[in-house]
Short mmCIF file of C-alpha atoms and ligand atoms in Angstrom, two decimals:
data_model
loop_
_atom_site.label_atom_id
_atom_site.label_comp_id
_atom_site.label_asym_id
_atom_site.label_seq_id
_atom_site.Cartn_x
_atom_site.Cartn_y
_atom_site.Cartn_z
CA ASP A 1 -8.01 -20.53 4.40
CA LEU A 2 -9.46 -18.37 1.53
CA MET A 3 -11.95 -16.71 3.78
CA MET A 4 -8.48 -15.51 5.88
CA ALA A 5 -6.83 -14.67 2.54
CA MET A 6 -9.88 -12.24 1.94
CA ILE A 7 -9.69 -10.79 5.19
CA GLY A 8 -6.06 -10.35 4.70
CA SER A 9 -6.65 -8.63 1.53
CA ALA A 10 -9.00 -6.32 3.07
CA VAL A 11 -7.27 -5.60 6.44
CA GLY A 12 -4.23 -3.23 5.53
CA LEU A 13 -3.25 0.25 5.15
CA GLY A 14 -6.89 1.41 5.02
CA ASN A 15 -7.68 0.15 8.29
CA ILE A 16 -4.51 1.34 10.07
CA TRP A 17 -3.46 4.31 8.34
CA ARG A 18 -6.44 5.64 6.13
CA PHE A 19 -9.36 5.25 8.39
CA PRO A 20 -8.41 7.30 11.41
CA ASN A 21 -7.33 10.04 9.19
CA VAL A 22 -10.45 10.47 7.43
CA LEU A 23 -12.60 9.92 10.72
CA TYR A 24 -10.25 12.50 12.36
CA SER A 25 -10.77 15.10 9.44
CA HIS A 26 -14.33 14.56 9.19
CA GLY A 27 -15.28 15.21 12.92
CA GLY A 28 -15.17 11.79 14.46
CA GLY A 29 -18.74 11.25 15.49
CA SER A 30 -20.29 13.05 12.72
CA PHE A 31 -18.75 10.50 10.59
CA MET A 32 -19.88 7.35 11.95
CA ILE A 33 -23.36 7.11 10.91
CA PRO A 34 -22.78 7.78 7.34
CA TYR A 35 -19.91 5.11 7.53
CA ILE A 36 -22.25 2.47 9.13
CA VAL A 37 -24.96 3.19 6.35
CA SER A 38 -22.13 2.82 3.73
CA LEU A 39 -20.88 -0.41 5.02
CA PHE A 40 -24.36 -1.83 4.31
CA LEU A 41 -25.75 0.00 1.37
CA LEU A 42 -22.17 0.10 -0.57
CA GLY A 43 -19.94 -2.55 1.22
CA ILE A 44 -21.80 -5.32 1.75
CA SER A 45 -24.31 -4.82 -1.24
CA PHE A 46 -21.43 -4.32 -3.86
CA VAL A 47 -19.16 -7.19 -2.47
CA LEU A 48 -21.96 -9.53 -2.96
CA VAL A 49 -21.85 -8.52 -6.73
CA GLU A 50 -18.34 -9.03 -7.07
CA TYR A 51 -18.54 -12.17 -5.33
CA ALA A 52 -21.44 -13.37 -7.61
CA VAL A 53 -19.78 -12.39 -10.71
CA GLY A 54 -16.35 -13.60 -9.76
CA PHE A 55 -17.76 -17.17 -8.76
CA LYS A 56 -20.02 -17.34 -11.95
CA PHE A 57 -17.35 -16.24 -14.69
CA LYS A 58 -14.09 -17.59 -13.51
CA ARG A 59 -11.93 -14.91 -15.30
CA SER A 60 -10.32 -11.60 -15.52
CA LEU A 61 -12.51 -8.46 -15.18
CA ALA A 62 -11.97 -7.67 -19.15
CA ARG A 63 -13.21 -11.06 -20.15
CA ILE A 64 -16.07 -10.94 -17.60
CA LEU A 65 -17.14 -7.45 -19.28
CA PHE A 66 -16.90 -8.71 -22.62
CA ALA A 67 -18.93 -11.73 -21.91
CA VAL A 68 -21.46 -9.26 -21.01
CA SER A 69 -20.94 -6.75 -23.77
CA LYS A 70 -17.94 -6.40 -26.38
CA LYS A 71 -18.15 -2.38 -26.13
CA LEU A 72 -17.00 -2.82 -22.61
CA GLU A 73 -13.40 -3.14 -22.73
CA PRO A 74 -12.39 0.75 -22.16
CA VAL A 75 -14.41 0.12 -18.70
CA ALA A 76 -11.95 -2.77 -17.80
CA TRP A 77 -8.93 -0.46 -18.55
CA PHE A 78 -10.45 2.52 -16.68
CA ILE A 79 -10.81 0.14 -13.42
CA LEU A 80 -7.27 -1.04 -14.07
CA LEU A 81 -5.79 2.23 -14.65
CA ILE A 82 -7.14 3.47 -11.21
CA VAL A 83 -5.94 0.36 -9.62
CA PHE A 84 -2.47 1.10 -11.27
CA LEU A 85 -2.73 4.85 -9.87
CA ILE A 86 -3.69 3.92 -6.53
CA ALA A 87 -0.70 1.55 -6.08
CA THR A 88 1.71 4.50 -7.13
CA TYR A 89 0.70 6.50 -3.81
CA TYR A 90 0.29 3.37 -1.80
CA VAL A 91 3.66 2.63 -2.35
CA CYS A 92 4.59 5.73 -0.63
CA VAL A 93 2.67 5.10 2.02
CA VAL A 94 4.61 1.87 2.66
CA GLY A 95 7.97 3.85 2.01
CA TRP A 96 7.11 6.20 5.30
CA ASP A 97 6.17 2.84 7.01
CA LEU A 98 9.72 1.66 6.02
CA ILE A 99 11.44 4.63 7.63
CA TYR A 100 9.57 4.10 10.87
CA ILE A 101 10.61 0.65 11.10
CA VAL A 102 13.91 2.06 11.35
CA LEU A 103 13.14 5.21 13.25
CA SER A 104 11.35 2.93 15.89
CA LEU A 105 14.46 1.07 16.89
CA THR A 106 15.64 4.24 18.61
CA LYS A 107 12.26 6.19 18.86
CA ALA A 108 14.16 8.82 16.78
CA TRP A 109 11.05 10.85 16.21
CA GLY A 110 11.72 12.56 19.69
CA ALA A 111 9.40 14.03 22.10
CA ASN A 112 7.18 15.69 19.30
CA PRO A 113 6.26 13.33 16.73
CA ASP A 114 4.04 15.58 14.97
CA LEU A 115 6.38 18.05 14.01
CA PHE A 116 9.06 15.29 13.21
CA PHE A 117 6.72 13.64 10.97
CA ALA A 118 6.43 17.04 8.88
CA ASN A 119 9.47 18.68 9.15
CA ASN A 120 12.01 15.78 9.38
CA VAL A 121 10.45 12.69 7.35
CA LEU A 122 8.31 14.94 4.91
CA GLN A 123 10.18 18.18 4.94
CA ALA A 124 6.90 19.25 4.07
CA THR A 125 6.12 22.85 2.37
CA ASP A 126 2.66 24.63 1.51
CA SER A 127 4.25 26.33 -1.52
CA ILE A 128 3.97 24.85 -4.97
CA SER A 129 7.67 25.12 -5.39
CA GLY A 130 8.14 22.30 -3.35
CA ILE A 131 7.38 20.04 -6.26
CA PHE A 132 10.78 20.33 -7.54
CA LYS A 133 12.40 19.38 -4.28
CA ILE A 134 12.91 15.68 -4.01
CA VAL A 135 13.29 14.60 -0.05
CA PRO A 136 16.02 12.11 -0.56
CA MET A 137 14.84 9.68 2.71
CA VAL A 138 11.45 9.39 1.18
CA PHE A 139 12.69 8.80 -2.33
CA ALA A 140 15.12 5.99 -1.15
CA SER A 141 12.37 4.30 0.55
CA VAL A 142 9.74 4.77 -2.31
CA PHE A 143 12.55 3.20 -4.40
CA ALA A 144 12.94 0.54 -2.05
CA ILE A 145 9.53 -0.67 -2.10
CA TRP A 146 8.98 -0.57 -5.83
CA PHE A 147 12.06 -2.47 -5.96
CA MET A 148 10.44 -5.23 -3.65
CA ALA A 149 7.31 -5.12 -5.36
CA TRP A 150 8.99 -5.76 -8.99
CA PHE A 151 11.25 -8.58 -7.42
CA ILE A 152 8.15 -10.45 -5.76
CA ILE A 153 6.06 -10.58 -8.96
CA LYS A 154 9.07 -11.06 -11.29
CA ARG A 155 10.33 -14.05 -9.34
CA ASP A 156 6.53 -15.00 -8.64
CA LEU A 157 7.35 -14.80 -4.71
CA ASN A 158 3.93 -14.31 -4.22
CA ASP A 159 2.93 -17.26 -2.25
CA GLY A 160 6.01 -17.11 0.01
CA ILE A 161 5.03 -13.26 0.98
CA GLY A 162 1.44 -14.43 1.28
CA ASN A 163 2.82 -17.00 3.80
CA VAL A 164 4.74 -14.37 5.68
CA SER A 165 1.58 -12.13 6.00
CA LYS A 166 -0.66 -15.11 7.10
CA VAL A 167 1.71 -15.26 10.31
CA LEU A 168 2.06 -11.52 10.64
CA LEU A 169 -1.63 -10.51 10.24
CA PRO A 170 -2.68 -12.12 13.58
CA VAL A 171 0.60 -10.81 15.14
CA LEU A 172 -0.68 -7.24 13.85
CA CYS A 173 -4.02 -7.70 15.26
CA LEU A 174 -2.55 -8.75 18.77
CA ILE A 175 -0.49 -5.79 18.69
CA VAL A 176 -3.38 -3.43 17.95
CA VAL A 177 -5.29 -5.26 20.62
CA GLY A 178 -2.57 -4.53 23.23
CA ILE A 179 -2.16 -0.44 21.98
CA VAL A 180 -5.83 0.20 21.92
CA ALA A 181 -5.84 -1.53 25.52
CA PHE A 182 -2.69 0.66 26.70
CA SER A 183 -4.24 3.62 25.04
CA LEU A 184 -7.70 3.28 27.12
CA THR A 185 -5.40 3.79 30.41
CA LEU A 186 -3.69 7.06 29.20
CA PRO A 187 -4.92 10.32 30.97
CA GLY A 188 -7.29 11.97 28.75
CA ALA A 189 -8.29 9.17 26.60
CA SER A 190 -11.78 9.53 27.22
CA ILE A 191 -11.39 12.98 25.58
CA GLY A 192 -10.55 10.93 22.30
CA TYR A 193 -12.71 8.09 22.04
CA THR A 194 -16.09 9.70 23.21
CA GLN A 195 -15.64 11.91 19.78
CA ILE A 196 -16.37 8.79 17.85
CA PHE A 197 -19.19 7.56 20.08
CA THR A 198 -21.11 10.91 19.98
CA PRO A 199 -23.15 11.19 16.76
CA ASP A 200 -23.44 14.75 15.10
CA TRP A 201 -26.96 14.44 13.66
CA SER A 202 -26.63 17.88 12.26
CA ALA A 203 -23.71 16.52 10.13
CA LEU A 204 -25.99 14.15 8.32
CA THR A 205 -27.10 16.43 5.91
CA ASN A 206 -23.35 17.38 4.74
CA LEU A 207 -22.87 15.37 1.62
CA ASP A 208 -19.12 15.76 1.82
CA VAL A 209 -19.08 13.45 4.80
CA TRP A 210 -21.09 10.80 3.19
CA LEU A 211 -18.73 11.26 0.02
CA ALA A 212 -15.67 10.53 2.41
CA ALA A 213 -17.51 7.46 3.96
CA PHE A 214 -18.23 6.06 0.46
CA GLY A 215 -14.58 6.51 -0.21
CA GLN A 216 -13.40 4.68 2.96
CA ILE A 217 -15.66 1.63 2.17
CA ILE A 218 -14.24 1.46 -1.15
CA PHE A 219 -10.90 1.50 -0.21
CA SER A 220 -11.04 -0.44 2.86
CA LEU A 221 -12.82 -3.29 1.06
CA SER A 222 -11.21 -2.84 -1.95
CA LEU A 223 -14.43 -2.55 -3.94
CA GLY A 224 -14.81 -1.93 -7.48
CA MET A 225 -11.21 -3.06 -8.27
CA ALA A 226 -12.07 -6.52 -9.16
CA ILE A 227 -10.10 -8.02 -6.34
CA ALA A 228 -12.97 -9.48 -4.53
CA MET A 229 -14.04 -10.75 -7.98
CA THR A 230 -10.52 -12.33 -8.25
CA TYR A 231 -10.90 -14.48 -4.91
CA ALA A 232 -14.25 -15.36 -5.56
CA SER A 233 -13.27 -17.15 -8.54
CA TYR A 234 -10.95 -19.51 -6.41
CA LEU A 235 -13.81 -20.26 -4.15
CA PRO A 236 -14.87 -24.15 -4.28
CA GLU A 237 -18.54 -25.33 -5.63
CA GLY A 238 -21.04 -25.19 -2.45
CA SER A 239 -19.42 -22.18 -0.88
CA LYS A 240 -21.71 -19.95 1.33
CA LEU A 241 -20.90 -16.61 -0.74
CA VAL A 242 -23.25 -14.71 1.19
CA ASP A 243 -21.88 -15.54 4.46
CA ASN A 244 -18.27 -15.20 3.19
CA ALA A 245 -19.28 -11.76 2.07
CA VAL A 246 -20.71 -10.81 5.27
CA ILE A 247 -18.17 -11.66 7.50
CA VAL A 248 -15.22 -10.42 5.61
CA ALA A 249 -16.74 -6.86 5.69
CA PHE A 250 -17.79 -7.02 9.62
CA SER A 251 -14.32 -8.29 10.38
CA ASN A 252 -12.89 -5.34 8.00
CA SER A 253 -15.08 -2.85 9.50
CA GLY A 254 -15.05 -3.90 12.81
CA PHE A 255 -11.17 -4.03 12.79
CA GLU A 256 -10.58 -0.54 11.69
CA VAL A 257 -13.38 1.00 14.23
CA PHE A 258 -11.47 -0.95 17.05
CA ASN A 259 -8.25 0.54 16.10
CA SER A 260 -9.65 4.02 15.70
CA ILE A 261 -10.62 3.72 19.17
CA GLY A 262 -6.98 3.48 20.39
CA THR A 263 -5.96 6.37 17.79
CA PHE A 264 -8.60 8.40 19.29
CA SER A 265 -7.96 7.67 22.78
CA ILE A 266 -4.19 8.85 22.17
CA LEU A 267 -5.41 11.78 20.56
CA GLY A 268 -7.21 12.68 23.77
CA PHE A 269 -4.06 12.09 25.68
CA MET A 270 -2.22 14.45 23.30
CA ALA A 271 -5.03 16.96 23.52
CA LEU A 272 -4.68 16.94 27.29
CA THR A 273 -0.89 17.26 27.53
CA THR A 274 -0.34 20.10 25.00
CA GLY A 275 -3.52 21.90 25.67
CA MET A 276 -4.01 22.18 21.95
CA PRO A 277 -7.59 21.91 20.23
CA PHE A 278 -8.47 18.45 19.38
CA ASN A 279 -8.50 19.21 15.86
CA GLU A 280 -5.54 20.86 15.62
CA LEU A 281 -3.25 18.31 16.80
CA VAL A 282 -1.82 16.67 13.66
CA THR A 283 -0.25 18.98 11.07
CA GLU A 284 0.01 16.60 8.20
CA GLY A 285 -3.40 14.55 8.19
CA THR A 286 -2.12 12.09 5.79
CA GLY A 287 0.36 11.20 8.32
CA LEU A 288 -1.96 10.69 11.39
CA ALA A 289 -0.84 7.19 11.98
CA PHE A 290 2.76 8.06 12.00
CA VAL A 291 2.24 10.83 14.49
CA VAL A 292 -0.27 8.72 16.75
CA PHE A 293 1.67 5.42 17.05
CA PRO A 294 4.97 7.14 17.93
CA GLN A 295 3.32 9.10 20.45
CA VAL A 296 1.93 6.20 22.24
CA PHE A 297 5.41 4.17 22.01
CA ASN A 298 6.76 7.36 23.60
CA THR A 299 4.61 6.75 26.76
CA MET A 300 4.94 2.92 26.74
CA GLY A 301 8.76 2.80 27.98
CA ASP A 302 11.29 0.35 27.20
CA VAL A 303 8.67 -2.49 25.65
CA ALA A 304 8.22 0.04 22.93
CA TYR A 305 11.71 -0.86 21.53
CA ILE A 306 10.24 -4.17 20.60
CA ILE A 307 6.78 -3.40 19.79
CA GLY A 308 7.21 -0.51 17.93
CA PRO A 309 9.62 -2.27 15.19
CA LEU A 310 7.24 -5.36 15.15
CA PHE A 311 4.26 -3.05 14.56
CA PHE A 312 5.46 -1.14 11.62
CA ILE A 313 7.28 -4.48 10.11
CA CYS A 314 3.65 -6.10 10.49
CA ILE A 315 2.34 -3.13 8.54
CA LEU A 316 5.08 -3.07 6.01
CA PHE A 317 3.91 -7.03 4.99
CA ALA A 318 0.40 -6.14 5.28
CA GLY A 319 1.31 -3.38 2.85
CA ILE A 320 3.30 -5.30 0.47
CA THR A 321 0.88 -7.90 0.04
CA SER A 322 -1.90 -5.34 -0.79
CA LEU A 323 0.35 -3.68 -3.18
CA ILE A 324 1.15 -7.09 -5.02
CA ALA A 325 -2.57 -7.72 -5.26
CA LEU A 326 -3.11 -4.35 -6.85
CA LEU A 327 -0.15 -4.78 -9.46
CA GLU A 328 -1.02 -8.46 -10.05
CA GLY A 329 -4.50 -7.54 -12.03
CA VAL A 330 -2.76 -4.89 -13.92
CA CYS A 331 0.11 -7.08 -14.94
CA TYR A 332 -2.09 -10.00 -15.79
CA SER A 333 -4.46 -7.86 -18.14
CA ILE A 334 -1.54 -6.31 -19.89
CA SER A 335 0.37 -9.62 -20.48
CA GLU A 336 -3.02 -11.41 -21.43
CA LYS A 337 -4.06 -9.08 -24.21
CA PHE A 338 -0.50 -8.15 -25.60
CA LEU A 339 0.97 -11.36 -25.04
CA ILE A 340 3.91 -10.03 -23.36
CA GLU A 341 5.80 -12.09 -21.07
CA ARG A 342 4.78 -11.70 -17.45
CA LYS A 343 8.44 -10.67 -16.19
CA LYS A 344 8.72 -7.96 -19.00
CA THR A 345 5.39 -6.61 -18.28
CA ALA A 346 5.90 -6.68 -14.19
CA THR A 347 9.40 -4.47 -15.24
CA ALA A 348 7.56 -2.05 -17.24
CA VAL A 349 4.68 -1.61 -14.80
CA CYS A 350 6.77 -0.95 -12.02
CA ILE A 351 9.01 1.48 -13.90
CA VAL A 352 6.03 3.74 -14.77
CA GLY A 353 4.76 3.17 -11.63
CA PHE A 354 8.20 4.13 -9.76
CA LEU A 355 8.30 7.29 -12.30
CA ILE A 356 4.73 8.74 -11.13
CA SER A 357 5.62 7.88 -7.64
CA ILE A 358 8.51 10.19 -7.46
CA ILE A 359 5.82 13.05 -7.26
CA PHE A 360 5.13 11.80 -3.76
CA THR A 361 8.54 12.18 -2.61
CA THR A 362 8.85 15.86 -3.16
CA ALA A 363 8.32 18.45 -0.50
CA VAL A 364 4.63 18.90 -1.46
CA GLY A 365 4.37 15.12 -1.82
CA SER A 366 2.05 14.39 0.93
CA THR A 367 -0.34 16.72 -0.10
CA ILE A 368 -0.20 15.47 -3.84
CA LEU A 369 -0.96 12.10 -2.23
CA GLY A 370 -4.03 13.31 -0.25
CA VAL A 371 -5.60 14.57 -3.72
CA PHE A 372 -4.84 11.38 -5.45
CA ASP A 373 -6.30 9.06 -2.77
CA ALA A 374 -9.56 11.37 -2.55
CA TYR A 375 -9.92 11.73 -6.23
CA LEU A 376 -9.40 8.07 -6.90
CA ASN A 377 -11.66 6.59 -4.43
CA ASN A 378 -14.21 9.24 -3.70
CA PHE A 379 -14.65 10.41 -7.62
CA ALA A 380 -13.05 7.45 -9.87
CA LEU A 381 -13.59 4.43 -8.34
CA LEU A 382 -16.97 5.66 -7.27
CA PHE A 383 -17.85 6.10 -10.91
CA ALA A 384 -16.81 2.86 -11.51
CA ILE A 385 -18.82 1.13 -9.14
CA LEU A 386 -21.83 3.31 -10.66
CA LEU A 387 -21.01 1.74 -14.09
CA GLU A 388 -20.75 -1.91 -12.48
CA CYS A 389 -23.93 -1.49 -10.79
CA ILE A 390 -25.54 -0.58 -14.02
CA ILE A 391 -23.62 -3.16 -16.06
CA PHE A 392 -24.52 -6.05 -13.82
CA GLY A 393 -27.77 -4.82 -12.58
CA TRP A 394 -29.26 -3.59 -15.93
CA ILE A 395 -27.66 -5.04 -18.80
CA TYR A 396 -26.81 -8.40 -17.33
CA LYS A 397 -29.41 -10.65 -16.12
CA PHE A 398 -29.47 -9.95 -12.33
CA ASP A 399 -31.53 -12.73 -11.16
CA ASP A 400 -29.00 -15.33 -12.19
CA LEU A 401 -26.64 -13.49 -9.67
CA ILE A 402 -29.27 -14.07 -7.07
CA GLU A 403 -29.75 -17.63 -7.73
CA ILE A 404 -25.82 -18.16 -7.33
CA LEU A 405 -25.50 -16.50 -4.26
CA ASN A 406 -28.41 -18.26 -2.50
CA ASN A 407 -27.24 -21.75 -3.53
CA ASN A 408 -25.59 -22.64 -0.52
CA SER A 409 -25.59 -19.72 1.82
CA SER A 410 -27.33 -19.62 5.16
CA ILE A 411 -28.09 -15.92 4.48
CA LYS A 412 -30.30 -15.33 1.50
CA VAL A 413 -30.61 -12.25 -0.78
CA GLY A 414 -33.60 -11.18 -2.49
CA LYS A 415 -35.58 -8.45 -3.84
CA THR A 416 -34.18 -5.83 -1.32
CA TRP A 417 -30.58 -6.43 -2.60
CA LYS A 418 -31.98 -6.37 -6.05
CA THR A 419 -33.65 -3.09 -5.32
CA VAL A 420 -30.38 -1.79 -3.80
CA ILE A 421 -28.18 -2.65 -6.82
CA LYS A 422 -30.41 -1.44 -9.45
CA TYR A 423 -31.88 1.70 -8.02
CA ILE A 424 -31.08 2.83 -4.81
CA LEU A 425 -27.44 2.38 -4.85
CA PRO A 426 -26.75 4.21 -8.43
CA ILE A 427 -29.05 7.10 -7.52
CA CYS A 428 -27.20 7.37 -4.16
CA ILE A 429 -23.85 7.22 -6.00
CA ALA A 430 -25.01 9.75 -9.01
CA GLY A 431 -26.20 12.36 -6.53
CA LEU A 432 -23.15 12.29 -4.08
CA TRP A 433 -20.80 12.12 -7.34
CA ILE A 434 -22.23 15.29 -8.84
CA GLN A 435 -22.72 17.15 -5.45
CA GLY A 436 -18.90 16.05 -4.97
CA VAL A 437 -17.65 17.49 -8.17
CA MET A 438 -19.64 20.63 -7.63
CA SER A 439 -18.39 21.31 -3.92
CA THR A 440 -15.05 20.28 -4.89
CA ILE A 441 -14.69 22.70 -8.02
CA SER A 442 -15.94 25.71 -5.64
CA THR A 443 -13.55 24.97 -3.06
CA ILE A 444 -10.34 23.70 -4.57
CA ASP A 445 -6.72 25.34 -4.96
CA THR A 446 -4.70 25.52 -7.98
CA LEU A 447 -2.42 22.77 -7.26
CA SER A 448 -5.25 20.04 -6.50
CA SER A 449 -7.22 21.42 -9.59
CA THR A 450 -4.23 20.99 -11.82
CA ILE A 451 -3.70 17.60 -10.52
CA MET A 452 -7.50 16.39 -10.69
CA LEU A 453 -7.62 17.53 -14.18
CA ILE A 454 -4.52 15.93 -15.10
CA LEU A 455 -5.84 12.68 -13.60
CA THR A 456 -9.22 13.26 -15.45
CA ILE A 457 -7.58 13.48 -18.80
CA VAL A 458 -5.36 10.52 -18.21
CA LEU A 459 -8.20 8.37 -16.96
CA ILE A 460 -10.33 9.02 -20.20
CA VAL A 461 -7.38 8.78 -22.60
CA VAL A 462 -5.42 6.01 -21.78
CA PRO A 463 -8.25 3.46 -21.01
CA ILE A 464 -9.62 4.41 -24.57
CA ILE A 465 -6.04 3.80 -26.28
CA PHE A 466 -5.55 0.37 -24.59
CA ALA A 467 -8.92 -0.63 -25.61
CA LYS A 468 -8.26 0.44 -29.22
CA LEU A 469 -4.82 -1.24 -29.32
CA PRO A 470 -5.03 -4.27 -31.29
CA ALA A 471 -4.76 -7.65 -29.21
CA ARG A 472 -2.00 -9.92 -29.84
CA ASN A 473 -3.68 -12.72 -28.29
CA PRO A 474 -5.87 -14.10 -30.88
CA HIS A 475 -8.22 -15.69 -28.04
CA TYR A 476 -8.60 -12.45 -26.28
CA TYR A 477 -11.96 -12.24 -27.17
CA ASP A 478 -13.41 -15.43 -27.28
N1 LIG B 1 -8.48 -2.77 1.11
C1 LIG B 1 -6.95 -2.71 1.26
C2 LIG B 1 -6.55 -1.80 2.46
O1 LIG B 1 -7.55 -1.56 3.67
C3 LIG B 1 -6.39 -1.85 0.11
C4 LIG B 1 -6.42 -2.52 -1.01
C5 LIG B 1 -6.61 -2.13 -1.85
C6 LIG B 1 -5.69 -4.08 -1.08
C7 LIG B 1 -6.71 -3.22 -3.07
C8 LIG B 1 -5.47 -4.61 -1.91
C9 LIG B 1 -6.07 -4.27 -3.25
O2 LIG B 1 -5.74 -1.58 2.84
#
């Protein structure tokens, strides 16, 4: 049951919305090798750290970090702030999905879902002045999703929602299997899916592709956000931790790669029917999924009136469960330190979150969303993971973790894993990080650089303030 919950928390918008887009914008085949390497080097290796630590300490991230050293509190708030900021744009993608539930009832996107998404849904513009123009429909759906999240957390309906998703997740998988099978029969499908499986060896030296691969593994497996840690803390004694981690990581990546075979087949079909070059098929990259799936529903005939809405409803639930998982940790940590009632904390967190989300509902919203997404995963969380590698690999007694993991597992870890966490991974991350920062600085436009600068300042100042504020809970540092 717990393993299903863990797979459930990993499978979400990351697999259906984010992966195809990252794969598409990094050239398909050139992305796959870095992605597979990252799955092992970063994904599985780091999930193991989180499992071992969560299983051993059985408490919140802040308190785990205190147990290692008292000075680490800002690190915990830094991570929680990233998680919160991810939630602010995650809401918007779930909001787009909500719009598509309604649209799919009548296939209201018409014959050109790409233009429809950019012009009618997002009403996107390229000019910065678009930041002053709120798009009413997106605004309303973002508000609705925040309201739902608030309602669920406040009323403690998480279990109920969890049960609904447990039913809907398998349904989602079945629909995806159906869509992939159908897509493969479309004319031109092979133009698309061969892109994924034709490796471009020359791209291996492109560090931006590697950075994107790391970012995708981080988002998709919810790494570094203390999510796996929380789950592992519930695992019963005698659990096979390593086996568990490997199964979760493989199922998650298997699902997204499988899903993208469908996505790329549909793109191949679009390339054939429109005669457009493959890399110019989709105008707003952040919305790739909302272009490609409507496209396939258009070719499916009347069954699409059932499959379409069902598909978007499943995504809605997958999205809301992930959203709750993101917000829970933030609310929990705030109410734990400041002894504020859970409900009040939830209300405050949701209001602040909603206010931030408003920028994603403007006419440049999807562009800003892309900047948030890339910055928070490829830079901020990557940095957090570097810190966690150093904290658990160097400051904490690492051999204890190996023992915990190996206790009952049939797959054992040892020296190789230790070398990866202590040396290889930190060096790779540091290298990629520095290179990524430099290449971003040299290519970036004004809007993106302003947003990144603001995010950087917020990510430095706010965690320090939260750590400095005195705890009202007398046992907080025990
Ligand atoms: N991993 C989830 C996904 O792929 C995203 C997520 C992040 C979920 C954090 C929960 C917590 O969509």
